[in-house]
């Protein structure tokens, strides 16, 4: 399978779909899926309201998701105690990419999909994004195309299947099932779908806001090359990871959204009194390609442009990425492995110098070092409004210290792929960058 | 490392410690660690009481553990909704075995340790059983011997390090860190400790109530042989596991112990009105080898003799164990992999025939098939009072169906070892039987 995927990655010009055909298809999708998204006051939402008692933002049906409060206490880091709004969504969603051999080359069935929070409308998405309500038939909505191939996988058809976390800063213990499944020649691409080689999809990753978060995380879980040698053995890495899973005390308790310390609600926003972090707001959506023609919903609007940067370095010719054990309150474990630098510089105003220095270092290195990847990307547009981060991969030279700071480790690309077979080792930002790193390094 | 461990496993007669020396040491430990454990009414406990409001059983310091209530709702199985007492203990404990080469052969530093709930007093235990309070210095108790070797591991010294769950039926999301560490020749065995080859420890597993639960789970995490071929590829196994992690709806909420539906509290016990399952009770402990000479504490007393059975079968000469995806309310994921049959027959009185049949099948097969392992073992004696289960491994013949019932899979021994590198795939009963299976099959 690794060899077949590598061959598909080399077919950057496409086999079933030429680049020109893809461009036309994508333009057409953008035209047909146009959506009008308008911020509205909370009071104008339909079927969403602030629950009596807790003040949580909930849907009348009790389904979809809700926004509650979270009290957090940690035993390390510059801020040890805080409160924040948090998205509750217990259901495990299914994110799946169907793969099919066409003319001897594996193709991925990618979907063009608009979400109200996307800064740019349509993005390339997995074949299937389904909630459990979708695939257990609870939903009233229309049938999710191609879902049956993921529920009843054909023998030998599994390429990857693993639970992975979403943003631990915004979601409480939310997980998705990431699946890649090989399907048979009878499966055809519907109007909103297109067969692309892995190489074509990887090229699209370089275009800002083109490949959505769900597609990026599924791509990151594709099987990788054999574990070769690295700075650390896999046993040493597991020891380091387990140490960081076991050591920090991270206490969280879900509380009501009303009266959350430091947060204020007005007609249009729930915001932190400092103006930092993010706001909760409401939007009205008018669409023409959905089972329902319009709806309203809450979205989280992160403030500022995020910085998500991975430093990579060669040791004896072998590329290693510098991963960080990062605490976020919504993780199931205390930590997950994150990119070298992850955050929004504005949120660190007034913090000690050493907390702001990593962002400045990324800027310096972007100017001076070898930049392997540099694009703006957005997070899940069904929950986040115009979330924008600059995702970069920077290859540092021999002058960069080999020695790892506390909480950091050099990890090879095959080791990252090995960890990604199992749940909750890498956070969603790291997974995005693994997809990009594999795209630019092969 | 696998070869070095295999060599140690073959040294069943001992190298550093002869069998006669071990027997004498163990008898001496039993004499010197004698403990008097007496059931007492709750009202006679010191420093433990029922908290105002919740009725939870808590320690005055807020530390150690507490007993609360749990409301459970699941969407499958014969019972879909119930309430039960549950042990809360957020801290991740450390269970570690130190390994050292003596005369060219790896030896495990095993500890003789009494716990008040052990049906037989002293059991063979890991080198270290420490709570986080122990290893972060919060505790007032005496220094935990050998702990420093697990906190500051010497370079290249990690053999295994992974978080694993405890009983999901009795604990809420409790996890322990399972470590095996190689130490240098300067490390000597103290009075309560003994250097044994892996083969010697594995022989002790066959003696009822001899090797404690903590030692069994650490032994199960030892690295195993290379993944060979099996009925299922590892990718297929991960697909099956992820399906079962993602599909069931298991809703749990921690509630107060007071007024728990179906449970009654009297002076001496909290018990289910049916008399089934388990009781919460209190004991007074008088000991002579501890930092404190006596104490009182609550313990969970499981009712009846548990049945924990693993069916194994050869496919093309390769041994496979039949594992079951089992829901327990205290797991972090919906399921973990459990032995083929696990439960206490008395608890299934009045249940449909098909729920009781597996226990009868185990009895039939114990009489007629090839029994590879058969011993009574107890669970953690610091929390459970005289918990006893008959652990068996039965090799079934060609007449046993290859076809797996829903929720079951045939898994090879190397695949089990591979899964055990990562957290929460196998439950604690399955881990005990993996340790035993590797002991009897090499």
Coordinates of N, CA, C and O in Angstrom, one line a residue, chain B residues 87-165:
Chain B
X87 N -15.3 3.8 42.1 CA -14.1 4.4 42.8 C -13.6 5.5 41.9 O -13.4 5.3 40.7
X88 N -13.4 6.7 42.5 CA -12.8 7.8 41.8 C -11.4 7.9 42.3 O -11.1 8.0 43.5
X89 N -10.5 7.9 41.4 CA -9.1 8.1 41.7 C -8.4 8.6 40.4 O -8.0 7.9 39.6
X90 N -8.3 10.0 40.4 CA -7.8 10.6 39.1 C -6.3 10.4 38.9 O -5.9 10.3 37.7
X91 N -5.6 10.3 39.9 CA -4.1 10.2 39.8 C -3.7 9.0 39.0 O -4.3 7.9 39.1
X92 N -2.7 9.2 38.2 CA -2.1 8.1 37.5 C -1.0 7.4 38.3 O 0.0 8.1 38.6
X93 N -1.2 6.2 38.7 CA -0.2 5.5 39.5 C 0.9 5.0 38.7 O 0.8 4.9 37.5
X94 N 2.1 4.7 39.3 CA 3.2 4.2 38.6 C 3.5 2.7 39.0 O 3.6 2.5 40.2
X95 N 3.4 1.8 38.1 CA 3.8 0.4 38.4 C 5.0 0.1 37.6 O 5.0 0.2 36.3
X96 N 6.1 -0.2 38.2 CA 7.4 -0.4 37.5 C 8.1 -1.6 37.9 O 8.2 -1.9 39.1
X97 N 8.7 -2.3 37.0 CA 9.6 -3.4 37.3 C 11.0 -3.0 36.8 O 11.2 -2.6 35.6
X98 N 12.0 -3.0 37.7 CA 13.4 -2.8 37.3 C 14.0 -4.1 36.9 O 13.7 -5.2 37.4
X99 N 14.8 -4.0 35.8 CA 15.4 -5.2 35.2 C 16.9 -5.0 35.2 O 17.4 -3.9 35.0
X100 N 17.7 -6.0 35.5 CA 19.1 -5.9 35.6 C 19.8 -7.2 35.1 O 19.3 -8.3 35.3
X101 N 20.9 -7.0 34.4 CA 21.6 -8.2 33.9 C 22.5 -8.7 35.0 O 23.3 -7.9 35.6
X102 N 22.3 -10.0 35.4 CA 23.2 -10.6 36.4 C 23.7 -11.9 35.7 O 22.9 -12.7 35.2
X103 N 25.0 -12.1 35.7 CA 25.7 -13.2 35.0 C 25.1 -13.4 33.6 O 24.8 -14.5 33.1
X104 N 25.0 -12.2 32.9 CA 24.6 -12.3 31.5 C 23.1 -12.5 31.3 O 22.7 -12.6 30.1
X105 N 22.3 -12.7 32.3 CA 20.9 -13.0 32.1 C 20.0 -11.8 32.8 O 20.3 -11.4 33.9
X106 N 19.0 -11.4 32.1 CA 18.1 -10.4 32.7 C 17.4 -10.9 33.9 O 16.8 -12.0 33.8
X107 N 17.3 -10.1 34.9 CA 16.6 -10.4 36.1 C 15.6 -9.3 36.4 O 15.8 -8.1 36.2
X108 N 14.4 -9.7 37.0 CA 13.4 -8.7 37.3 C 13.4 -8.6 38.9 O 13.5 -9.6 39.6
X109 N 13.4 -7.3 39.3 CA 13.4 -7.0 40.8 C 11.9 -7.1 41.3 O 11.2 -6.1 41.1
X110 N 11.6 -8.2 41.9 CA 10.2 -8.4 42.3 C 10.1 -8.1 43.8 O 11.1 -8.4 44.6
X111 N 9.0 -7.6 44.2 CA 8.8 -7.2 45.6 C 7.8 -8.1 46.3 O 6.8 -8.5 45.6
X112 N 8.0 -8.4 47.5 CA 7.0 -9.1 48.3 C 6.2 -8.1 49.0 O 6.7 -7.2 49.8
X113 N 4.9 -8.1 48.8 CA 4.0 -7.0 49.3 C 2.7 -7.5 49.8 O 2.0 -8.2 49.1
X114 N 2.3 -7.1 51.0 CA 1.0 -7.4 51.5 C 0.0 -6.3 51.2 O 0.4 -5.1 51.3
X115 N -1.2 -6.6 50.9 CA -2.3 -5.6 50.8 C -3.4 -6.1 51.6 O -3.7 -7.3 51.6
X116 N -4.2 -5.2 52.2 CA -5.2 -5.6 53.1 C -6.3 -6.5 52.4 O -6.9 -7.4 53.1
X117 N -6.6 -6.3 51.1 CA -7.6 -7.0 50.5 C -7.2 -8.4 49.9 O -8.0 -9.2 49.5
X118 N -5.9 -8.6 49.9 CA -5.4 -9.9 49.4 C -6.0 -11.1 50.2 O -5.9 -11.1 51.4
X119 N -6.5 -12.1 49.5 CA -7.0 -13.2 50.2 C -6.0 -14.0 51.0 O -6.3 -14.8 51.9
X120 N -4.7 -13.8 50.6 CA -3.6 -14.7 51.2 C -2.4 -13.9 51.7 O -1.3 -14.5 51.8
X121 N -2.5 -12.6 51.9 CA -1.4 -11.9 52.5 C -0.4 -11.4 51.4 O -0.8 -10.6 50.5
X122 N 0.8 -11.9 51.5 CA 1.9 -11.4 50.6 C 1.7 -11.9 49.2 O 1.4 -13.1 49.0
X123 N 1.9 -11.0 48.2 CA 2.0 -11.5 46.8 C 3.2 -10.9 46.1 O 3.8 -9.9 46.6
X124 N 3.7 -11.5 45.0 CA 4.8 -10.9 44.3 C 4.3 -9.7 43.5 O 3.3 -9.8 42.8
X125 N 5.0 -8.6 43.7 CA 4.6 -7.3 43.2 C 5.7 -6.7 42.4 O 6.8 -7.1 42.4
X126 N 5.3 -5.6 41.6 CA 6.4 -4.9 40.9 C 7.4 -4.3 41.9 O 7.1 -4.1 43.1
X127 N 8.5 -3.9 41.3 CA 9.6 -3.2 42.1 C 8.9 -2.0 42.8 O 9.2 -1.7 44.0
X128 N 8.1 -1.2 42.0 CA 7.6 0.0 42.5 C 6.1 0.1 42.2 O 5.6 -0.3 41.1
X129 N 5.3 0.4 43.2 CA 3.9 0.8 43.1 C 3.7 2.1 43.8 O 3.8 2.2 45.0
X130 N 3.6 3.2 43.0 CA 3.6 4.5 43.6 C 2.5 5.3 43.1 O 2.1 5.2 41.9
X131 N 1.9 6.1 43.9 CA 0.9 7.1 43.5 C 1.7 8.4 43.1 O 2.9 8.5 43.4
X132 N 1.0 9.2 42.3 CA 1.7 10.5 41.9 C 2.1 11.3 43.1 O 3.2 11.9 43.1
X133 N 1.3 11.2 44.2 CA 1.7 11.9 45.4 C 3.1 11.4 45.9 O 3.9 12.2 46.4
X134 N 3.3 10.1 45.8 CA 4.6 9.5 46.1 C 5.7 10.2 45.3 O 6.7 10.7 45.9
X135 N 5.5 10.2 44.0 CA 6.7 10.6 43.2 C 6.8 12.1 42.9 O 7.7 12.5 42.4
X136 N 5.8 12.8 43.3 CA 6.0 14.3 43.3 C 6.2 14.8 44.7 O 6.2 16.0 44.9
X137 N 6.3 14.0 45.7 CA 6.7 14.4 47.0 C 5.6 15.0 47.9 O 5.9 15.6 48.9
X138 N 4.4 14.9 47.4 CA 3.3 15.4 48.2 C 3.1 14.6 49.5 O 2.8 15.1 50.5
X139 N 3.3 13.3 49.3 CA 3.0 12.4 50.4 C 3.9 12.7 51.6 O 5.1 13.1 51.5
X140 N 3.4 12.4 52.8 CA 4.2 12.4 54.0 C 4.9 11.1 54.3 O 5.8 11.0 55.1
X141 N 4.5 10.1 53.6 CA 5.0 8.7 53.8 C 6.5 8.6 53.5 O 7.1 9.5 53.0
X142 N 7.1 7.5 53.8 CA 8.5 7.3 53.7 C 8.8 7.2 52.2 O 7.9 7.0 51.3
X143 N 10.1 7.4 51.8 CA 10.6 7.3 50.5 C 10.2 5.9 49.9 O 10.3 4.9 50.5
X144 N 9.8 6.0 48.6 CA 9.5 4.7 47.9 C 10.8 4.2 47.3 O 11.4 4.8 46.4
X145 N 11.2 3.0 47.7 CA 12.5 2.5 47.2 C 12.5 2.3 45.7 O 11.5 1.8 45.1
X146 N 13.6 2.6 45.1 CA 13.8 2.4 43.6 C 13.1 3.3 42.7 O 13.2 3.3 41.5
X147 N 12.2 4.2 43.3 CA 11.4 5.1 42.5 C 12.3 6.0 41.5 O 11.9 6.2 40.4
X148 N 13.5 6.4 42.1 CA 14.3 7.3 41.3 C 14.7 6.7 39.9 O 14.9 7.4 39.0
X149 N 14.8 5.4 39.8 CA 15.2 4.8 38.6 C 14.1 4.9 37.5 O 14.4 4.8 36.3
X150 N 12.9 5.1 37.9 CA 11.8 5.2 37.0 C 11.5 6.7 36.7 O 11.0 7.0 35.6
X151 N 11.9 7.6 37.6 CA 11.7 9.0 37.3 C 12.8 9.5 36.4 O 12.6 10.3 35.5
X152 N 14.0 9.2 36.7 CA 15.2 9.5 35.9 C 15.7 8.2 35.3 O 16.6 7.6 35.8
X153 N 15.2 7.9 34.1 CA 15.6 6.6 33.5 C 17.0 6.8 32.9 O 17.3 7.8 32.3
X154 N 17.8 5.8 33.0 CA 19.2 6.0 32.5 C 19.1 5.8 30.9 O 18.2 5.1 30.4
X155 N 20.0 6.4 30.2 CA 19.9 6.4 28.7 C 19.8 5.0 28.2 O 20.6 4.1 28.6
X156 N 18.9 4.7 27.3 CA 18.8 3.4 26.7 C 18.1 2.4 27.7 O 18.0 1.2 27.3
X157 N 17.6 2.9 28.8 CA 17.1 2.0 29.8 C 15.6 1.6 29.7 O 15.1 0.8 30.5
X158 N 14.9 2.3 28.8 CA 13.5 2.0 28.7 C 13.2 0.7 28.0 O 13.6 0.5 26.9
X159 N 12.4 -0.2 28.6 CA 12.0 -1.4 27.9 C 10.5 -1.3 27.6 O 10.1 -1.7 26.5
X160 N 9.7 -0.7 28.5 CA 8.3 -0.5 28.2 C 7.8 0.7 29.0 O 8.3 0.9 30.2
X161 N 6.9 1.5 28.5 CA 6.3 2.6 29.3 C 5.0 3.0 28.6 O 5.0 3.5 27.5
X162 N 3.9 2.6 29.3 CA 2.6 2.9 28.6 C 1.5 3.0 29.7 O 1.5 2.3 30.7
X163 N 0.5 3.8 29.4 CA -0.6 4.0 30.3 C -1.6 2.8 30.0 O -1.9 2.6 28.9
X164 N -2.1 2.2 31.1 CA -3.2 1.2 30.9 C -4.3 1.4 32.0 O -4.0 2.0 33.0
X165 N -5.4 0.9 31.6 CA -6.6 1.1 32.5 C -6.7 0.1 33.6 O -6.0 -0.9 33.5

